């Protein structure tokens, strides 16, 4: 059994994939070819956002978004410690300081109440109010922005987050790397903040056959900035450089692959719901594990189907029993960001974010993709329910 079965998907669109890739080889525009613009137009339409700017990865999408806000040393950017390293890595890469905010234990997304506490703590420079990172600058940190993560494909609570952002004059960048296709009160992930960033890493809900990413925004000036920064800070001409940028283009080949995959995507979002619902009903009678919680008005795209075991040893027992049956599982994330060596300079303590620490010890994810068969799911649930 595969954790994510990309072969089943490929089989359905193999001809279209080959056609699209061969077209690129025929026209030869490997850099910024017509497929790149076509993909941007398609995904802008899908999310209902004015500008879609493709780029080389989800990480570069986040980097470009923060660069558009001129994020730099002395800035505080609030985000979750229970996410992939890239979310906070780009903050540190620009010399700014990630300020971690613990998660809601039910959704695993940033907790708006704790977000308010963390912003107050930074503003008053008072770690008694909320755990703060070490600040090596002469001045107190300046709150600048929030990066909520739509973890496992479930959007964060943007109404509450945006109200807090407005009150404190902060920008919001949606990390929708795992959430393309998800919805929040009728709006698509990718349209839920000032800028949204997604990833086309092969394992994401809309994945390519390599790296890729995209930024979404309704802001004309933000879009212009990101379009420029994506190609070495270009001005009106590529040899007129008006700012320092990056080489952040999406390959034409990846755009061609993604266009083929996008033709199946809306149907796959529906199939993912069915797979997730089946898991949850098969596991409903199991009193010792916690199935995913989807609040009213939210639609997850189920990048992961994650369960909470009672404790670390029960998790190991379940993973071991599944492995014996040839069923792969994964742990997202075994180590929250505040205890990662890369962020040692922030000087956080392991106990600073107890919900994240607790989830890291108990969470695990089951095989999840649109083509998972009911029989396989029953087998998985049987193994789990026997423990
Ligand atoms: C995958 C991921 C990223 C980074 O995307 P890449 O395309 O791998 O660079 C960023 N944030 C989150 C939450 C992710 O899951």
mmCIF file of C-alpha atoms and ligand atoms in Angstrom:
data_model
loop_
_atom_site.group_PDB
_atom_site.id
_atom_site.type_symbol
_atom_site.label_atom_id
_atom_site.label_comp_id
_atom_site.label_asym_id
_atom_site.label_seq_id
_atom_site.Cartn_x
_atom_site.Cartn_y
_atom_site.Cartn_z
ATOM 1 C CA UNK A 1 0.000 0.000 0.000
ATOM 2 C CA UNK A 2 1.244 3.504 -0.802
ATOM 3 C CA UNK A 3 1.055 6.452 1.587
ATOM 4 C CA UNK A 4 0.192 8.581 -1.465
ATOM 5 C CA UNK A 5 -0.612 6.741 -4.715
ATOM 6 C CA UNK A 6 0.551 9.041 -7.504
ATOM 7 C CA UNK A 7 0.593 6.174 -10.011
ATOM 8 C CA UNK A 8 -3.195 5.667 -9.853
ATOM 9 C CA UNK A 9 -3.666 9.329 -10.693
ATOM 10 C CA UNK A 10 -1.109 9.271 -13.497
ATOM 11 C CA UNK A 11 -2.839 6.330 -15.113
ATOM 12 C CA UNK A 12 -6.017 8.393 -15.507
ATOM 13 C CA UNK A 13 -4.304 11.288 -17.335
ATOM 14 C CA UNK A 14 -1.207 9.678 -18.813
ATOM 15 C CA UNK A 15 -2.124 10.708 -22.378
ATOM 16 C CA UNK A 16 -2.790 14.325 -21.454
ATOM 17 C CA UNK A 17 0.443 14.474 -19.446
ATOM 18 C CA UNK A 18 2.462 13.156 -22.383
ATOM 19 C CA UNK A 19 0.733 15.516 -24.790
ATOM 20 C CA UNK A 20 1.392 18.542 -22.555
ATOM 21 C CA UNK A 21 5.036 17.661 -21.935
ATOM 22 C CA UNK A 22 5.692 16.959 -25.629
ATOM 23 C CA UNK A 23 4.128 20.300 -26.529
ATOM 24 C CA UNK A 24 6.765 22.021 -24.412
ATOM 25 C CA UNK A 25 9.522 20.075 -26.181
ATOM 26 C CA UNK A 26 8.049 21.156 -29.519
ATOM 27 C CA UNK A 27 7.821 24.887 -28.757
ATOM 28 C CA UNK A 28 11.028 24.911 -26.716
ATOM 29 C CA UNK A 29 10.118 27.769 -24.355
ATOM 30 C CA UNK A 30 11.456 26.028 -21.259
ATOM 31 C CA UNK A 31 11.600 29.243 -19.231
ATOM 32 C CA UNK A 32 8.341 31.188 -18.726
ATOM 33 C CA UNK A 33 6.630 29.399 -21.628
ATOM 34 C CA UNK A 34 2.899 29.793 -22.363
ATOM 35 C CA UNK A 35 1.961 26.968 -19.954
ATOM 36 C CA UNK A 36 3.171 29.075 -17.016
ATOM 37 C CA UNK A 37 0.723 31.878 -17.789
ATOM 38 C CA UNK A 38 -2.053 29.367 -18.544
ATOM 39 C CA UNK A 39 -1.575 27.725 -15.150
ATOM 40 C CA UNK A 40 -1.569 31.099 -13.367
ATOM 41 C CA UNK A 41 -4.795 32.101 -15.118
ATOM 42 C CA UNK A 42 -6.459 28.771 -14.309
ATOM 43 C CA UNK A 43 -5.555 28.830 -10.634
ATOM 44 C CA UNK A 44 -6.402 32.514 -10.201
ATOM 45 C CA UNK A 45 -9.862 31.656 -11.580
ATOM 46 C CA UNK A 46 -10.190 28.642 -9.297
ATOM 47 C CA UNK A 47 -9.293 30.563 -6.125
ATOM 48 C CA UNK A 48 -11.161 33.714 -7.156
ATOM 49 C CA UNK A 49 -8.084 35.896 -6.683
ATOM 50 C CA UNK A 50 -6.936 38.647 -9.056
ATOM 51 C CA UNK A 51 -3.249 37.742 -9.334
ATOM 52 C CA UNK A 52 -1.544 34.337 -9.314
ATOM 53 C CA UNK A 53 2.254 34.405 -9.472
ATOM 54 C CA UNK A 54 3.884 31.025 -10.013
ATOM 55 C CA UNK A 55 7.323 30.317 -8.593
ATOM 56 C CA UNK A 56 9.882 27.614 -7.951
ATOM 57 C CA UNK A 57 8.538 26.239 -4.645
ATOM 58 C CA UNK A 58 6.209 26.851 -1.741
ATOM 59 C CA UNK A 59 9.208 28.054 0.239
ATOM 60 C CA UNK A 60 10.075 30.660 -2.386
ATOM 61 C CA UNK A 61 6.411 31.692 -2.506
ATOM 62 C CA UNK A 62 6.591 32.476 1.234
ATOM 63 C CA UNK A 63 9.921 34.242 0.750
ATOM 64 C CA UNK A 64 8.552 36.410 -2.074
ATOM 65 C CA UNK A 65 5.488 37.298 0.018
ATOM 66 C CA UNK A 66 7.603 38.434 2.967
ATOM 67 C CA UNK A 67 9.939 40.339 0.635
ATOM 68 C CA UNK A 68 6.891 42.159 -0.757
ATOM 69 C CA UNK A 69 6.293 43.471 2.761
ATOM 70 C CA UNK A 70 9.942 44.429 3.167
ATOM 71 C CA UNK A 71 10.360 42.100 6.147
ATOM 72 C CA UNK A 72 13.804 42.344 7.730
ATOM 73 C CA UNK A 73 15.844 42.540 10.951
ATOM 74 C CA UNK A 74 13.898 43.672 13.994
ATOM 75 C CA UNK A 75 10.544 42.495 12.633
ATOM 76 C CA UNK A 76 8.423 39.990 14.558
ATOM 77 C CA UNK A 77 6.436 37.521 12.437
ATOM 78 C CA UNK A 78 3.893 35.415 14.318
ATOM 79 C CA UNK A 79 3.415 31.805 13.250
ATOM 80 C CA UNK A 80 2.785 28.269 14.454
ATOM 81 C CA UNK A 81 5.564 26.053 15.816
ATOM 82 C CA UNK A 82 3.586 23.011 14.596
ATOM 83 C CA UNK A 83 4.382 23.173 10.886
ATOM 84 C CA UNK A 84 7.023 22.369 8.303
ATOM 85 C CA UNK A 85 10.317 24.230 8.803
ATOM 86 C CA UNK A 86 9.835 26.386 5.662
ATOM 87 C CA UNK A 87 7.118 28.538 7.278
ATOM 88 C CA UNK A 88 9.499 30.022 9.844
ATOM 89 C CA UNK A 89 12.705 29.455 7.877
ATOM 90 C CA UNK A 90 11.930 32.243 5.399
ATOM 91 C CA UNK A 91 11.348 34.643 8.309
ATOM 92 C CA UNK A 92 14.788 33.888 9.727
ATOM 93 C CA UNK A 93 16.385 33.950 6.266
ATOM 94 C CA UNK A 94 15.316 37.593 5.901
ATOM 95 C CA UNK A 95 16.846 38.396 9.282
ATOM 96 C CA UNK A 96 13.446 38.786 10.966
ATOM 97 C CA UNK A 97 12.377 36.905 14.101
ATOM 98 C CA UNK A 98 9.762 34.137 14.158
ATOM 99 C CA UNK A 99 7.512 34.506 17.196
ATOM 100 C CA UNK A 100 5.772 31.219 17.813
ATOM 101 C CA UNK A 101 2.166 30.952 18.939
ATOM 102 C CA UNK A 102 0.752 27.657 20.190
ATOM 103 C CA UNK A 103 -2.005 25.811 18.327
ATOM 104 C CA UNK A 104 -5.644 24.971 18.934
ATOM 105 C CA UNK A 105 -5.665 21.329 20.134
ATOM 106 C CA UNK A 106 -8.634 20.456 17.920
ATOM 107 C CA UNK A 107 -7.635 21.980 14.563
ATOM 108 C CA UNK A 108 -3.814 22.013 15.041
ATOM 109 C CA UNK A 109 -3.864 25.556 13.618
ATOM 110 C CA UNK A 110 -2.672 28.774 15.278
ATOM 111 C CA UNK A 111 -4.820 29.670 18.294
ATOM 112 C CA UNK A 112 -6.249 33.213 17.889
ATOM 113 C CA UNK A 113 -6.462 33.796 21.656
ATOM 114 C CA UNK A 114 -2.794 32.962 22.134
ATOM 115 C CA UNK A 115 -1.984 35.082 19.085
ATOM 116 C CA UNK A 116 -3.396 38.131 20.859
ATOM 117 C CA UNK A 117 -1.365 37.301 23.956
ATOM 118 C CA UNK A 118 1.813 36.922 21.884
ATOM 119 C CA UNK A 119 1.279 40.247 20.099
ATOM 120 C CA UNK A 120 0.736 42.011 23.445
ATOM 121 C CA UNK A 121 3.860 40.366 24.838
ATOM 122 C CA UNK A 122 5.963 41.638 21.901
ATOM 123 C CA UNK A 123 4.422 45.115 22.039
ATOM 124 C CA UNK A 124 5.075 45.416 25.764
ATOM 125 C CA UNK A 125 8.379 43.556 25.463
ATOM 126 C CA UNK A 126 7.156 41.361 28.308
ATOM 127 C CA UNK A 127 7.723 37.567 28.165
ATOM 128 C CA UNK A 128 5.588 37.200 31.312
ATOM 129 C CA UNK A 129 2.535 37.674 29.051
ATOM 130 C CA UNK A 130 3.557 34.995 26.544
ATOM 131 C CA UNK A 131 6.797 33.087 25.792
ATOM 132 C CA UNK A 132 8.985 35.240 23.545
ATOM 133 C CA UNK A 133 12.122 34.492 21.533
ATOM 134 C CA UNK A 134 15.498 35.936 22.446
ATOM 135 C CA UNK A 135 15.966 39.339 20.828
ATOM 136 C CA UNK A 136 19.545 40.126 19.819
ATOM 137 C CA UNK A 137 18.637 43.591 18.527
ATOM 138 C CA UNK A 138 19.137 46.814 20.482
ATOM 139 C CA UNK A 139 15.468 47.764 20.011
ATOM 140 C CA UNK A 140 12.379 45.743 20.986
ATOM 141 C CA UNK A 141 10.918 43.714 18.108
ATOM 142 C CA UNK A 142 8.298 45.345 15.877
ATOM 143 C CA UNK A 143 5.177 43.249 15.187
ATOM 144 C CA UNK A 144 4.787 43.169 11.376
ATOM 145 C CA UNK A 145 2.823 40.155 10.230
ATOM 146 C CA UNK A 146 1.168 36.800 10.847
ATOM 147 C CA UNK A 147 1.660 33.574 8.877
ATOM 148 C CA UNK A 148 -1.209 31.215 9.724
ATOM 149 C CA UNK A 149 -0.675 27.704 8.364
ATOM 150 C CA UNK A 150 -3.593 25.704 6.937
ATOM 151 C CA UNK A 151 -2.261 22.512 8.460
ATOM 152 C CA UNK A 152 -3.115 19.134 6.926
ATOM 153 C CA UNK A 153 -5.336 20.975 4.428
ATOM 154 C CA UNK A 154 -7.645 22.659 6.971
ATOM 155 C CA UNK A 155 -7.744 26.464 6.834
ATOM 156 C CA UNK A 156 -6.889 28.450 9.949
ATOM 157 C CA UNK A 157 -9.580 30.694 11.472
ATOM 158 C CA UNK A 158 -9.121 33.738 9.216
ATOM 159 C CA UNK A 159 -12.070 35.818 10.428
ATOM 160 C CA UNK A 160 -10.598 35.945 13.910
ATOM 161 C CA UNK A 161 -6.997 36.208 12.731
ATOM 162 C CA UNK A 162 -7.751 39.050 10.327
ATOM 163 C CA UNK A 163 -9.655 40.980 12.999
ATOM 164 C CA UNK A 164 -6.590 40.750 15.256
ATOM 165 C CA UNK A 165 -4.302 41.720 12.365
ATOM 166 C CA UNK A 166 -6.413 44.775 11.617
ATOM 167 C CA UNK A 167 -6.421 45.894 15.226
ATOM 168 C CA UNK A 168 -2.610 45.739 15.361
ATOM 169 C CA UNK A 169 -1.920 46.829 11.775
ATOM 170 C CA UNK A 170 -0.273 43.537 10.763
ATOM 171 C CA UNK A 171 -0.235 41.802 7.384
ATOM 172 C CA UNK A 172 -1.457 38.213 7.013
ATOM 173 C CA UNK A 173 0.259 35.721 4.700
ATOM 174 C CA UNK A 174 -1.636 32.443 4.364
ATOM 175 C CA UNK A 175 0.627 29.377 4.254
ATOM 176 C CA UNK A 176 -1.672 27.297 2.074
ATOM 177 C CA UNK A 177 1.104 24.899 1.019
ATOM 178 C CA UNK A 178 -1.041 21.971 2.174
ATOM 179 C CA UNK A 179 -4.428 23.519 1.534
ATOM 180 C CA UNK A 180 -4.939 24.283 -2.158
ATOM 181 C CA UNK A 181 -8.541 23.208 -2.819
ATOM 182 C CA UNK A 182 -9.724 23.747 0.778
ATOM 183 C CA UNK A 183 -12.482 26.204 1.723
ATOM 184 C CA UNK A 184 -13.348 28.570 4.557
ATOM 185 C CA UNK A 185 -16.930 29.868 4.719
ATOM 186 C CA UNK A 186 -17.345 29.479 0.965
ATOM 187 C CA UNK A 187 -13.992 31.042 0.042
ATOM 188 C CA UNK A 188 -11.091 29.047 -1.349
ATOM 189 C CA UNK A 189 -7.769 28.574 0.402
ATOM 190 C CA UNK A 190 -5.401 30.855 -1.473
ATOM 191 C CA UNK A 191 -7.851 33.743 -1.122
ATOM 192 C CA UNK A 192 -8.023 34.000 2.659
ATOM 193 C CA UNK A 193 -5.315 36.586 3.418
ATOM 194 C CA UNK A 194 -3.436 39.557 1.928
ATOM 195 C CA UNK A 195 -1.129 37.110 0.161
ATOM 196 C CA UNK A 196 -1.473 33.325 0.086
ATOM 197 C CA UNK A 197 1.269 30.863 -0.802
ATOM 198 C CA UNK A 198 0.906 27.307 -1.995
ATOM 199 C CA UNK A 199 3.250 24.478 -2.972
ATOM 200 C CA UNK A 200 3.231 22.007 -5.849
ATOM 201 C CA UNK A 201 5.638 19.578 -4.164
ATOM 202 C CA UNK A 202 4.546 16.157 -5.493
ATOM 203 C CA UNK A 203 2.926 15.052 -2.213
ATOM 204 C CA UNK A 204 0.722 18.141 -1.846
ATOM 205 C CA UNK A 205 -2.961 18.013 -2.870
ATOM 206 C CA UNK A 206 -2.094 19.619 -6.235
ATOM 207 C CA UNK A 207 1.435 18.353 -6.816
ATOM 208 C CA UNK A 208 3.690 18.465 -9.842
ATOM 209 C CA UNK A 209 6.533 16.170 -10.824
ATOM 210 C CA UNK A 210 9.109 18.310 -9.079
ATOM 211 C CA UNK A 211 9.201 21.559 -7.148
ATOM 212 C CA UNK A 212 6.853 24.466 -7.713
ATOM 213 C CA UNK A 213 4.752 27.023 -5.894
ATOM 214 C CA UNK A 214 2.426 29.986 -6.295
ATOM 215 C CA UNK A 215 1.527 33.289 -4.620
ATOM 216 C CA UNK A 216 -2.010 34.669 -4.754
ATOM 217 C CA UNK A 217 -3.094 38.225 -4.029
ATOM 218 C CA UNK A 218 -5.717 40.824 -4.897
ATOM 219 C CA UNK A 219 -3.182 43.593 -4.332
ATOM 220 C CA UNK A 220 -1.861 45.094 -7.581
ATOM 221 C CA UNK A 221 1.268 46.576 -6.019
ATOM 222 C CA UNK A 222 2.032 43.376 -4.090
ATOM 223 C CA UNK A 223 1.649 41.373 -7.307
ATOM 224 C CA UNK A 224 3.947 43.720 -9.240
ATOM 225 C CA UNK A 225 6.557 43.418 -6.522
ATOM 226 C CA UNK A 226 6.430 39.612 -6.454
ATOM 227 C CA UNK A 227 6.539 39.390 -10.266
ATOM 228 C CA UNK A 228 9.691 41.508 -10.170
ATOM 229 C CA UNK A 229 11.365 39.776 -7.235
ATOM 230 C CA UNK A 230 10.702 36.344 -8.775
ATOM 231 C CA UNK A 231 13.062 37.209 -11.661
ATOM 232 C CA UNK A 232 16.058 38.938 -10.092
ATOM 233 C CA UNK A 233 14.152 42.120 -9.218
ATOM 234 C CA UNK A 234 13.565 42.955 -12.861
ATOM 235 C CA UNK A 235 12.130 46.294 -13.929
ATOM 236 C CA UNK A 236 10.562 46.937 -17.295
ATOM 237 C CA UNK A 237 13.303 44.859 -18.944
ATOM 238 C CA UNK A 238 15.179 41.817 -17.669
ATOM 239 C CA UNK A 239 18.501 43.674 -17.788
ATOM 240 C CA UNK A 240 17.010 46.593 -15.858
ATOM 241 C CA UNK A 241 17.168 45.499 -12.218
ATOM 242 C CA UNK A 242 15.314 47.742 -9.799
ATOM 243 C CA UNK A 243 15.753 45.660 -6.643
ATOM 244 C CA UNK A 244 17.582 42.576 -5.399
ATOM 245 C CA UNK A 245 15.483 39.495 -6.113
ATOM 246 C CA UNK A 246 15.771 35.747 -6.580
ATOM 247 C CA UNK A 247 15.700 33.197 -9.395
ATOM 248 C CA UNK A 248 12.256 31.946 -8.470
ATOM 249 C CA UNK A 249 10.556 30.907 -11.724
ATOM 250 C CA UNK A 250 8.334 27.862 -12.180
ATOM 251 C CA UNK A 251 9.626 25.586 -14.982
ATOM 252 C CA UNK A 252 7.446 25.397 -18.076
ATOM 253 C CA UNK A 253 7.593 21.581 -17.814
ATOM 254 C CA UNK A 254 6.105 21.695 -14.299
ATOM 255 C CA UNK A 255 3.364 24.045 -15.471
ATOM 256 C CA UNK A 256 2.538 21.599 -18.280
ATOM 257 C CA UNK A 257 2.293 18.714 -15.796
ATOM 258 C CA UNK A 258 0.226 20.784 -13.364
ATOM 259 C CA UNK A 259 -2.207 21.823 -16.112
ATOM 260 C CA UNK A 260 -2.900 18.159 -16.825
ATOM 261 C CA UNK A 261 -3.278 17.352 -13.140
ATOM 262 C CA UNK A 262 -5.516 20.366 -12.560
ATOM 263 C CA UNK A 263 -8.044 18.904 -15.023
ATOM 264 C CA UNK A 264 -8.723 16.173 -12.425
ATOM 265 C CA UNK A 265 -8.335 18.309 -9.357
ATOM 266 C CA UNK A 266 -11.926 19.369 -8.516
ATOM 267 C CA UNK A 267 -13.031 15.736 -8.770
ATOM 268 C CA UNK A 268 -10.093 14.686 -6.586
ATOM 269 C CA UNK A 269 -11.105 17.173 -3.897
ATOM 270 C CA UNK A 270 -14.487 15.415 -3.747
ATOM 271 C CA UNK A 271 -12.855 11.975 -3.660
ATOM 272 C CA UNK A 272 -10.626 13.125 -0.792
ATOM 273 C CA UNK A 273 -13.750 14.072 1.215
ATOM 274 C CA UNK A 274 -15.165 10.599 0.691
ATOM 275 C CA UNK A 275 -11.939 8.897 1.752
ATOM 276 C CA UNK A 276 -11.678 11.065 4.884
ATOM 277 C CA UNK A 277 -15.332 10.540 5.821
ATOM 278 C CA UNK A 278 -14.912 6.797 5.431
ATOM 279 C CA UNK A 279 -11.895 6.777 7.758
ATOM 280 C CA UNK A 280 -13.731 8.831 10.345
ATOM 281 C CA UNK A 281 -16.780 6.574 10.351
ATOM 282 C CA UNK A 282 -14.656 3.388 10.444
ATOM 283 C CA UNK A 283 -12.780 4.789 13.456
ATOM 284 C CA UNK A 284 -15.769 6.460 15.143
ATOM 285 C CA UNK A 285 -16.241 3.708 17.734
ATOM 286 C CA UNK A 286 -12.598 3.801 18.802
ATOM 287 C CA UNK A 287 -12.547 5.608 22.141
ATOM 288 C CA UNK A 288 -8.785 5.798 22.462
ATOM 289 C CA UNK A 289 -7.901 7.809 19.350
ATOM 290 C CA UNK A 290 -9.034 11.247 18.215
ATOM 291 C CA UNK A 291 -10.162 11.645 14.585
ATOM 292 C CA UNK A 292 -9.783 14.989 12.754
ATOM 293 C CA UNK A 293 -12.147 17.805 13.701
ATOM 294 C CA UNK A 294 -13.561 20.000 10.929
ATOM 295 C CA UNK A 295 -15.337 23.109 12.266
ATOM 296 C CA UNK A 296 -18.636 24.262 10.748
ATOM 297 C CA UNK A 297 -18.088 26.165 7.493
ATOM 298 C CA UNK A 298 -14.640 24.661 6.855
ATOM 299 C CA UNK A 299 -13.688 22.225 4.068
ATOM 300 C CA UNK A 300 -10.375 20.398 4.419
ATOM 301 C CA UNK A 301 -8.579 19.158 1.325
ATOM 302 C CA UNK A 302 -7.037 16.404 3.455
ATOM 303 C CA UNK A 303 -3.371 16.801 2.626
ATOM 304 C CA UNK A 304 -3.028 14.486 5.611
ATOM 305 C CA UNK A 305 -5.494 12.405 7.577
ATOM 306 C CA UNK A 306 -4.010 12.667 11.067
ATOM 307 C CA UNK A 307 -5.017 10.923 14.275
ATOM 308 C CA UNK A 308 -4.073 11.552 17.889
ATOM 309 C CA UNK A 309 -3.138 8.479 19.894
ATOM 310 C CA UNK A 310 -3.574 8.482 23.672
ATOM 311 C CA UNK A 311 0.179 8.783 24.156
ATOM 312 C CA UNK A 312 3.506 8.107 22.478
ATOM 313 C CA UNK A 313 3.623 4.410 23.299
ATOM 314 C CA UNK A 314 0.118 3.766 21.959
ATOM 315 C CA UNK A 315 1.157 5.603 18.788
ATOM 316 C CA UNK A 316 4.211 3.372 18.423
ATOM 317 C CA UNK A 317 2.073 0.284 18.967
ATOM 318 C CA UNK A 318 -0.410 1.343 16.273
ATOM 319 C CA UNK A 319 2.313 2.318 13.798
ATOM 320 C CA UNK A 320 4.108 -0.974 14.441
ATOM 321 C CA UNK A 321 0.957 -3.043 13.927
ATOM 322 C CA UNK A 322 0.162 -1.193 10.688
ATOM 323 C CA UNK A 323 3.712 -1.583 9.433
ATOM 324 C CA UNK A 324 3.508 -5.351 10.004
ATOM 325 C CA UNK A 325 0.544 -5.381 7.611
ATOM 326 C CA UNK A 326 2.493 -3.363 5.032
ATOM 327 C CA UNK A 327 0.598 -0.145 5.793
ATOM 328 C CA UNK A 328 2.782 2.980 5.857
ATOM 329 C CA UNK A 329 2.202 5.826 8.332
ATOM 330 C CA UNK A 330 4.005 9.110 8.948
ATOM 331 C CA UNK A 331 4.442 11.625 11.752
ATOM 332 C CA UNK A 332 3.812 15.296 10.990
ATOM 333 C CA UNK A 333 5.539 16.719 12.987
ATOM 334 C CA UNK A 334 7.707 14.837 15.483
ATOM 335 C CA UNK A 335 9.616 17.982 16.557
ATOM 336 C CA UNK A 336 7.968 21.417 16.799
ATOM 337 C CA UNK A 337 9.969 24.294 15.353
ATOM 338 C CA UNK A 338 10.791 25.962 18.677
ATOM 339 C CA UNK A 339 12.943 22.961 19.626
ATOM 340 C CA UNK A 340 14.633 22.595 16.219
ATOM 341 C CA UNK A 341 18.409 23.111 16.259
ATOM 342 C CA UNK A 342 18.057 25.594 13.395
ATOM 343 C CA UNK A 343 16.161 27.897 15.755
ATOM 344 C CA UNK A 344 18.328 27.361 18.838
ATOM 345 C CA UNK A 345 19.277 31.060 18.761
ATOM 346 C CA UNK A 346 15.642 31.954 19.539
ATOM 347 C CA UNK A 347 16.274 30.377 22.932
ATOM 348 C CA UNK A 348 12.793 28.963 23.408
ATOM 349 C CA UNK A 349 12.216 26.309 26.069
ATOM 350 C CA UNK A 350 10.650 22.911 25.258
ATOM 351 C CA UNK A 351 7.666 23.670 27.511
ATOM 352 C CA UNK A 352 6.845 27.025 25.903
ATOM 353 C CA UNK A 353 4.148 25.589 23.587
ATOM 354 C CA UNK A 354 2.550 22.678 25.462
ATOM 355 C CA UNK A 355 -0.186 21.902 22.919
ATOM 356 C CA UNK A 356 2.313 21.601 20.052
ATOM 357 C CA UNK A 357 4.637 19.505 22.203
ATOM 358 C CA UNK A 358 1.788 17.190 23.213
ATOM 359 C CA UNK A 359 0.567 16.757 19.615
ATOM 360 C CA UNK A 360 4.111 16.061 18.408
ATOM 361 C CA UNK A 361 4.204 13.086 20.783
ATOM 362 C CA UNK A 362 0.813 11.644 19.870
ATOM 363 C CA UNK A 363 -0.005 12.506 16.251
ATOM 364 C CA UNK A 364 0.355 10.228 13.234
ATOM 365 C CA UNK A 365 -1.025 10.198 9.691
ATOM 366 C CA UNK A 366 -2.613 7.409 7.660
ATOM 367 C CA UNK A 367 -2.308 6.775 3.903
ATOM 368 C CA UNK A 368 -4.338 9.492 2.184
ATOM 369 C CA UNK A 369 -5.038 10.093 -1.506
ATOM 370 C CA UNK A 370 -8.117 10.311 -3.735
ATOM 371 C CA UNK A 371 -7.792 6.714 -4.983
ATOM 372 C CA UNK A 372 -7.591 4.902 -1.653
ATOM 373 C CA UNK A 373 -9.904 1.879 -1.797
ATOM 374 C CA UNK A 374 -12.606 1.154 0.746
ATOM 375 C CA UNK A 375 -11.171 -2.340 1.340
ATOM 376 C CA UNK A 376 -7.769 -0.899 2.192
ATOM 377 C CA UNK A 377 -9.342 1.601 4.555
ATOM 378 C CA UNK A 378 -11.271 -1.171 6.301
ATOM 379 C CA UNK A 379 -8.067 -3.129 6.725
ATOM 380 C CA UNK A 380 -6.308 -0.077 8.187
ATOM 381 C CA UNK A 381 -9.194 0.651 10.575
ATOM 382 C CA UNK A 382 -9.353 -3.005 11.673
ATOM 383 C CA UNK A 383 -5.674 -2.980 12.628
ATOM 384 C CA UNK A 384 -6.083 0.274 14.577
ATOM 385 C CA UNK A 385 -9.295 -0.809 16.305
ATOM 386 C CA UNK A 386 -7.658 -4.039 17.451
ATOM 387 C CA UNK A 387 -4.986 -2.167 19.469
HETATM 388 C C1 LIG B 1 5.419 21.856 1.897
HETATM 389 C C2 LIG B 1 5.287 23.032 2.770
HETATM 390 C C3 LIG B 1 6.000 24.230 2.540
HETATM 391 C C4 LIG B 1 7.088 24.357 1.523
HETATM 392 O O1 LIG B 1 6.751 24.004 0.226
HETATM 393 P P1 LIG B 1 7.912 23.529 -0.789
HETATM 394 O O2 LIG B 1 7.236 23.563 -2.114
HETATM 395 O O3 LIG B 1 8.339 22.172 -0.361
HETATM 396 O O4 LIG B 1 9.022 24.523 -0.695
HETATM 397 C C5 LIG B 1 5.721 25.323 3.339
HETATM 398 N N1 LIG B 1 4.827 25.248 4.339
HETATM 399 C C6 LIG B 1 4.153 24.117 4.607
HETATM 400 C C7 LIG B 1 3.136 24.119 5.710
HETATM 401 C C8 LIG B 1 4.369 22.968 3.844
HETATM 402 O O5 LIG B 1 3.693 21.844 4.142
#
